[in-house]
């Protein structure tokens, strides 16, 4: 167990022999104090910034980060952005506004749909989709889903789900070329949002908050130079279950805590489990924690409600994603290091 995790876990959680959700229990007030002090120290130190900018998606992670930012630097020094686009769920904007109102934070809407349209985000994505579904066009909706890694060993094959204007839904296996093309076009959304965040950060002399939790950070569930770009990432060490505990302590509106985690990236509703993770996030937390701390697969299986063989498949999937997404965390490669800047 690393020092950061040991600091966050309650003593009774560390001393209990049986493995279960309690191992992720934290002392929420102490953890909030630790994170907010770290944010203040980081802003005063190398960053030399006077406040914080973040995008509010209506999800639990950005909501908790907004609450932490408000405690760290006072609400007047936090600037929030709502950045809907053509495929966004209107509920996301409503929930983001609720968070800003709850903590008294200044916020602004930046509709990125027109910019994405001009750059060809939707046109490029739809052209790749038509290589699989030739009739795809206006009035259709889509999402990308993965195969259930619990049901089979080996690589997880992604599929395209489309819905016609008449409401008929069909699922189609993707070729690697089409998958990469669809994802490349869709990643424009995250990169455009981050460009807007840094515009406002530059004009205000603020730092940009990144909002990944530990599960997302560990598994590379972010876009490089998109939602992966940030000056500070205050909850990257916390499992998703722990983020919910902070949400309860910080008074994040229940409407947000009760909402299933979504990507809010595709025109069809899509959960994070469908797109990326092998299990719901509370079960993924336990699998990840078990792998990180050498907990036997049988013990993890009992806690999660699957077989030990299935836990092994989840661990294989975690390991494979770590390897495949390691480059997302990497700095640019240089031919020779520049000693003067470290």
XYZ file of C-alpha atoms in Angstrom:
342
model
C 0.000 0.000 0.000
C 1.463 3.368 -0.972
C 1.678 6.267 1.457
C -1.067 8.321 -0.189
C -3.568 5.495 -0.005
C -2.616 4.687 3.583
C -3.142 8.331 4.518
C -6.647 8.353 3.044
C -7.885 5.028 4.393
C -9.526 4.925 7.788
C -7.694 2.838 10.415
C -10.548 0.337 10.687
C -10.428 -0.228 6.939
C -6.730 -1.064 7.096
C -7.117 -3.427 10.015
C -10.075 -5.480 8.743
C -9.057 -8.863 7.380
C -12.019 -9.493 5.051
C -11.718 -7.876 1.656
C -14.667 -5.750 0.570
C -15.845 -2.228 -0.252
C -14.801 -1.021 3.220
C -11.127 -1.107 2.158
C -11.854 2.032 0.153
C -13.383 3.955 3.053
C -11.631 7.278 3.668
C -11.656 10.037 6.237
C -13.349 12.518 3.914
C -12.754 15.715 5.966
C -9.045 14.908 6.323
C -8.742 14.098 2.617
C -10.469 17.333 1.602
C -8.066 19.267 3.838
C -5.081 17.486 2.302
C -6.200 18.096 -1.295
C -7.104 21.752 -0.793
C -3.800 22.460 0.925
C -1.977 20.751 -1.953
C -3.869 22.906 -4.484
C -2.947 26.109 -2.637
C 0.693 25.006 -2.395
C 0.835 24.106 -6.085
C -0.661 27.424 -7.154
C 1.764 29.388 -4.966
C 4.739 27.282 -6.058
C 5.853 26.404 -9.579
C 2.524 27.293 -11.186
C 2.434 30.861 -9.838
C -1.259 31.208 -10.656
C -4.011 32.953 -8.700
C -7.004 30.720 -9.392
C -8.447 27.659 -11.119
C -10.378 26.945 -14.325
C -12.317 23.774 -15.011
C -14.961 22.390 -17.319
C -18.176 21.301 -15.602
C -19.704 18.283 -17.318
C -22.483 17.531 -14.849
C -20.578 14.420 -13.747
C -19.370 13.464 -10.290
C -15.651 14.012 -10.919
C -15.830 17.569 -12.245
C -18.419 18.427 -9.579
C -16.125 17.252 -6.760
C -13.202 19.110 -8.315
C -15.287 22.292 -8.451
C -16.169 21.917 -4.781
C -12.521 21.307 -3.870
C -11.428 24.317 -5.907
C -13.978 26.522 -4.148
C -12.587 25.472 -0.762
C -8.969 25.810 -1.858
C -9.023 29.325 -3.317
C -12.480 30.784 -2.591
C -15.241 30.841 -5.176
C -14.239 34.187 -6.679
C -10.992 32.597 -7.872
C -12.665 29.664 -9.650
C -13.994 29.950 -13.208
C -16.165 27.178 -14.642
C -17.072 26.382 -18.229
C -20.028 24.551 -19.717
C -19.027 23.308 -23.166
C -21.910 21.514 -24.872
C -21.790 20.348 -28.483
C -24.231 18.834 -30.965
C -24.319 15.398 -29.297
C -24.450 16.566 -25.665
C -27.227 15.515 -23.326
C -29.106 18.695 -22.220
C -29.179 17.257 -18.684
C -25.399 17.673 -18.488
C -25.682 21.435 -18.880
C -28.471 21.640 -16.317
C -26.461 19.651 -13.769
C -23.312 21.662 -14.423
C -25.236 24.853 -13.758
C -26.558 23.351 -10.542
C -23.001 22.725 -9.320
C -21.869 26.251 -10.137
C -24.895 27.668 -8.299
C -24.329 25.372 -5.310
C -20.799 26.669 -4.729
C -21.327 30.241 -5.964
C -18.897 29.903 -8.868
C -18.680 32.143 -11.915
C -19.435 30.172 -15.062
C -19.848 30.670 -18.781
C -21.296 28.649 -21.658
C -19.015 27.988 -24.621
C -20.942 26.012 -27.244
C -18.231 24.136 -29.138
C -20.634 22.593 -31.665
C -20.085 25.239 -34.381
C -16.299 24.995 -34.070
C -16.416 21.200 -34.283
C -18.667 21.460 -37.318
C -16.236 23.783 -39.094
C -13.295 21.486 -38.284
C -15.189 18.530 -39.731
C -15.562 16.531 -36.525
C -19.064 15.266 -37.313
C -18.468 14.981 -41.079
C -15.283 12.949 -40.644
C -16.877 10.662 -38.031
C -19.947 10.045 -40.169
C -17.841 9.268 -43.249
C -16.083 6.477 -41.346
C -19.413 5.193 -40.019
C -20.750 4.976 -43.584
C -17.968 2.541 -44.427
C -19.842 0.134 -42.133
C -23.401 1.479 -42.404
C -23.734 3.162 -45.849
C -27.152 4.651 -45.104
C -25.982 6.507 -41.958
C -26.785 10.228 -42.151
C -28.929 13.039 -40.733
C -31.353 11.866 -38.074
C -29.234 8.840 -37.135
C -27.436 8.391 -33.804
C -24.425 6.306 -32.754
C -22.087 5.087 -30.047
C -19.081 2.749 -29.793
C -19.160 -0.156 -27.308
C -16.689 -2.856 -26.284
C -17.164 -6.582 -25.882
C -17.682 -7.954 -22.375
C -14.203 -8.973 -21.212
C -15.736 -11.153 -18.468
C -17.318 -13.420 -21.046
C -14.261 -14.121 -23.132
C -10.482 -14.060 -23.003
C -8.305 -12.192 -25.486
C -8.749 -8.832 -27.148
C -11.884 -6.762 -26.603
C -13.422 -6.038 -30.001
C -15.235 -2.721 -30.367
C -18.603 -2.491 -32.071
C -20.611 0.351 -33.544
C -24.212 0.772 -32.412
C -26.420 2.931 -34.650
C -30.040 3.983 -34.422
C -32.029 4.941 -37.515
C -34.459 7.881 -37.593
C -37.237 5.278 -37.245
C -35.731 4.064 -33.951
C -34.265 0.765 -35.197
C -31.002 -0.067 -33.409
C -28.345 -2.323 -34.907
C -24.842 -3.368 -33.844
C -21.905 -3.735 -36.246
C -18.375 -5.018 -35.782
C -15.750 -2.364 -36.489
C -12.603 -2.781 -38.543
C -9.459 -1.317 -36.957
C -9.308 1.421 -39.609
C -12.891 2.538 -39.079
C -12.582 2.347 -35.277
C -9.486 4.536 -35.301
C -11.101 7.011 -37.683
C -14.256 7.370 -35.589
C -12.268 7.812 -32.371
C -9.850 10.285 -33.988
C -12.727 12.484 -35.132
C -14.521 12.198 -31.798
C -11.365 13.141 -29.862
C -11.660 16.600 -31.411
C -14.366 17.256 -28.819
C -12.077 16.803 -25.802
C -9.245 18.725 -27.438
C -11.476 21.642 -28.346
C -12.824 21.847 -24.812
C -9.306 21.953 -23.426
C -8.339 24.715 -25.865
C -11.221 26.801 -24.505
C -10.205 26.080 -20.913
C -6.659 27.253 -21.556
C -7.886 30.401 -23.300
C -9.722 31.412 -20.146
C -6.860 30.250 -17.929
C -4.432 32.423 -19.870
C -6.602 35.527 -19.723
C -7.226 35.118 -15.966
C -3.749 33.876 -15.008
C -5.422 30.749 -13.597
C -4.368 27.080 -13.686
C -6.428 24.386 -15.396
C -7.867 21.531 -13.351
C -7.948 18.020 -14.767
C -10.670 15.804 -13.329
C -9.675 12.133 -13.790
C -10.148 9.776 -10.866
C -7.661 6.990 -10.191
C -9.486 4.437 -12.329
C -9.480 6.750 -15.346
C -5.918 7.943 -14.761
C -4.574 4.398 -14.308
C -6.426 2.977 -17.306
C -5.765 5.809 -19.745
C -9.407 6.800 -20.024
C -8.647 10.256 -21.391
C -7.545 11.961 -24.595
C -3.962 13.130 -24.851
C -3.841 16.919 -25.138
C -7.590 16.820 -24.530
C -9.152 16.017 -21.183
C -5.766 14.563 -20.215
C -4.162 18.024 -20.334
C -4.117 19.996 -17.092
C -1.933 21.857 -14.627
C -3.300 20.051 -11.565
C -5.192 16.768 -11.155
C -6.480 16.797 -7.580
C -8.405 13.490 -7.513
C -6.181 11.277 -9.701
C -5.104 9.326 -6.602
C -8.689 8.564 -5.508
C -10.690 5.538 -6.548
C -14.122 6.370 -7.964
C -15.803 5.068 -4.793
C -13.716 7.526 -2.793
C -14.738 10.387 -5.063
C -18.364 9.627 -4.174
C -17.437 9.771 -0.489
C -15.940 13.233 -1.003
C -19.063 14.245 -2.903
C -21.227 13.355 0.093
C -18.989 15.298 2.444
C -18.742 18.342 0.165
C -22.479 18.543 -0.438
C -22.460 17.789 -4.165
C -26.137 17.777 -5.252
C -27.732 14.338 -5.015
C -28.930 14.567 -8.611
C -25.302 14.300 -9.677
C -24.263 11.566 -7.261
C -27.244 9.462 -8.364
C -26.524 9.816 -12.082
C -24.714 6.840 -13.668
C -21.262 7.799 -15.015
C -21.534 8.563 -18.730
C -19.178 9.675 -21.470
C -21.633 12.271 -22.882
C -19.658 12.087 -26.109
C -21.938 10.158 -28.452
C -25.413 10.896 -29.783
C -26.712 7.664 -28.212
C -26.630 7.378 -24.420
C -23.531 5.476 -23.358
C -22.141 4.367 -20.011
C -18.425 4.263 -19.248
C -18.770 0.518 -18.768
C -20.067 0.101 -22.335
C -17.228 2.126 -23.814
C -14.189 1.251 -21.741
C -14.385 -0.545 -18.407
C -15.036 -4.254 -17.898
C -17.332 -3.725 -14.900
C -19.286 -0.942 -13.181
C -16.891 1.470 -11.533
C -17.534 0.342 -7.943
C -16.556 -3.217 -8.899
C -13.668 -2.007 -11.048
C -12.351 -0.096 -8.030
C -12.172 -3.305 -6.003
C -10.512 -5.207 -8.851
C -7.952 -2.456 -9.346
C -7.301 -2.160 -5.615
C -6.942 -5.938 -5.351
C -4.431 -6.025 -8.202
C -2.490 -3.060 -6.799
C -2.242 -4.591 -3.327
C -1.778 -8.282 -4.078
C -5.198 -9.401 -2.834
C -5.897 -13.027 -3.906
C -8.281 -13.357 -6.847
C -10.654 -15.541 -4.796
C -11.073 -12.772 -2.207
C -11.681 -10.128 -4.877
C -14.149 -12.420 -6.635
C -16.219 -12.872 -3.463
C -16.352 -9.114 -2.902
C -17.216 -8.272 -6.497
C -19.651 -11.120 -7.132
C -17.865 -12.799 -10.042
C -15.617 -15.844 -10.405
C -11.887 -15.849 -9.738
C -11.373 -16.632 -13.425
C -13.325 -13.518 -14.346
C -11.270 -11.425 -11.928
C -8.200 -12.735 -13.730
C -9.655 -11.529 -17.022
C -10.336 -8.102 -15.559
C -6.762 -7.956 -14.279
C -5.496 -8.935 -17.726
C -7.621 -6.151 -19.209
C -6.241 -3.625 -16.689
C -2.677 -4.673 -17.491
C -3.294 -4.488 -21.237
C -4.827 -1.013 -20.983
C -1.919 0.205 -18.856
C 0.495 -0.957 -21.519
C -1.515 0.376 -24.458
C -2.088 3.818 -22.913
C 1.285 4.403 -21.285
C 2.148 6.863 -24.046
C -0.744 9.100 -22.911
C 1.200 9.903 -19.734
C 4.542 10.387 -21.508
C 6.276 13.700 -22.128
C 7.490 14.444 -25.677
C 10.585 12.436 -26.560
C 13.773 14.420 -27.129
C 16.890 13.440 -29.016
C 18.918 14.865 -26.155
C 17.893 16.164 -22.757
C 18.106 19.889 -22.033
C 19.777 20.036 -18.636
C 19.088 23.714 -18.031
C 15.315 23.181 -17.737
C 15.376 19.850 -15.887
